[in-house]
mmCIF file of C-alpha atoms in Angstrom:
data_model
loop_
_atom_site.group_PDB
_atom_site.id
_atom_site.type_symbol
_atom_site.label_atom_id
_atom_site.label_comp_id
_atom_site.label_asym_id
_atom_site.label_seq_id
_atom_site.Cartn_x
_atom_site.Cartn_y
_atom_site.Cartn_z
ATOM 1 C CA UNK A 1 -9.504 -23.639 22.549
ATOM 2 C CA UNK A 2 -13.075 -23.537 21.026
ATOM 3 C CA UNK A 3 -14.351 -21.195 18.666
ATOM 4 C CA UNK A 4 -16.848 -19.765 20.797
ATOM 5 C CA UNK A 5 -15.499 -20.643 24.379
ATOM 6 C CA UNK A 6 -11.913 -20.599 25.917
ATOM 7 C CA UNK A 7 -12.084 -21.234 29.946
ATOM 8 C CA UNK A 8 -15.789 -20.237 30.968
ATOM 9 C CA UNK A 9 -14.926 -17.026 28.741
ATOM 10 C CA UNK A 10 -15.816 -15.386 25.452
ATOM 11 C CA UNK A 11 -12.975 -16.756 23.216
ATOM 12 C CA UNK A 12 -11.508 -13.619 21.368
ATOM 13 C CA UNK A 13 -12.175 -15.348 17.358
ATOM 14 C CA UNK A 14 -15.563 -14.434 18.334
ATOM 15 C CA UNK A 15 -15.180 -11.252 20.363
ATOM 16 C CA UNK A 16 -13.119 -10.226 16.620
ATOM 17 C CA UNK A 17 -16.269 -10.915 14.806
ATOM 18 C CA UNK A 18 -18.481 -9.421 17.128
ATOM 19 C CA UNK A 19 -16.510 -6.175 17.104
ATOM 20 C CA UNK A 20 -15.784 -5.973 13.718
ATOM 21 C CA UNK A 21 -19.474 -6.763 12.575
ATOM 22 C CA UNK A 22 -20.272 -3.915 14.708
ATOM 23 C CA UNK A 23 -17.897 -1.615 13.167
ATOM 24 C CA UNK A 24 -18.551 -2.561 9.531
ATOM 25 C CA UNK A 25 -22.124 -1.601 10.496
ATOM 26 C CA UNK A 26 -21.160 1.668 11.327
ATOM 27 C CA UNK A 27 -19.009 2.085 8.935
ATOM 28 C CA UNK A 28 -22.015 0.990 6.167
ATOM 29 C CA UNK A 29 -24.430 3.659 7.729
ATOM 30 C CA UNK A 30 -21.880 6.570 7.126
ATOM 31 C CA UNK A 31 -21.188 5.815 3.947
ATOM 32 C CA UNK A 32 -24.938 5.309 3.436
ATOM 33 C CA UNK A 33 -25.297 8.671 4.844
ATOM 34 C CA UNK A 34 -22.480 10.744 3.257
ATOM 35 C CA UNK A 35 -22.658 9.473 -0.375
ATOM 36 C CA UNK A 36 -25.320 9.413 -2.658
ATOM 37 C CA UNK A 37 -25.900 5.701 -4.906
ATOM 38 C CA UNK A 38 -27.573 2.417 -5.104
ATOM 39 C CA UNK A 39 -28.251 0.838 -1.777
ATOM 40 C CA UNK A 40 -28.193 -2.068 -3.444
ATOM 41 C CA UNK A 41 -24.543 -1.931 -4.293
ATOM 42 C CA UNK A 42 -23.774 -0.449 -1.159
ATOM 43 C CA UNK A 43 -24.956 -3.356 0.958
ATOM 44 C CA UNK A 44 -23.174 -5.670 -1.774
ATOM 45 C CA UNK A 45 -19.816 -4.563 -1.213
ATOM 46 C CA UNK A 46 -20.397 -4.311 2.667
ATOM 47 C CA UNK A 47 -21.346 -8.152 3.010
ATOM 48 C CA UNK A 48 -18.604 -8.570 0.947
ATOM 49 C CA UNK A 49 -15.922 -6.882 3.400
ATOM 50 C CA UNK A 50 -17.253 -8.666 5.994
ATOM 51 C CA UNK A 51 -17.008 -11.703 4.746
ATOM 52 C CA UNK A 52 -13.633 -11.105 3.853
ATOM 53 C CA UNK A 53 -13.167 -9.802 7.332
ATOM 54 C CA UNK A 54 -14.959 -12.672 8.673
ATOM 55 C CA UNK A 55 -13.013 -15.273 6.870
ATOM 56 C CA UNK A 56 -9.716 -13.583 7.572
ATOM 57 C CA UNK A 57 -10.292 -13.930 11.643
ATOM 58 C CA UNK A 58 -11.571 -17.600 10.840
ATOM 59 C CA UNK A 59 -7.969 -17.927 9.376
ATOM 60 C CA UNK A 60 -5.911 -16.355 12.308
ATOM 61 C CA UNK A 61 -7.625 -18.787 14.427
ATOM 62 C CA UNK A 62 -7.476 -21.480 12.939
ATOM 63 C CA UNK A 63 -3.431 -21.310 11.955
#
């Protein structure tokens, strides 16, 4: 199984980072919208979760 490509198909390590990059986005822009701080920070600790995210689905695929 490749990272990217499992039988002519989207393998699912990178359907997982697809949809969860997707959903950290959202879930960046409401807390963008709801609270009141430094965007700064904000984007900080949301590259940060996905990262963490990112690496965690690297993990499950790999093992």
């Amino acid at each position: 199984m490749d990272w990217f490509w499992h039988d002519g198909h989207l393998s699912w390590p990178l359907f997982a980072v697809l949809v969860y990059t997707s959903l950290i986005v959202l879930g960046g822009d409401l807390v963008w919208r709801t609270t009141s701080g430094s965007t700064r920070k904000l984007a900080l600790l949301v590259a940060l979760v996905w990262l963490l995210g990112v690496v965690c689905i690297y993990g499950l695929a790999v093992f």
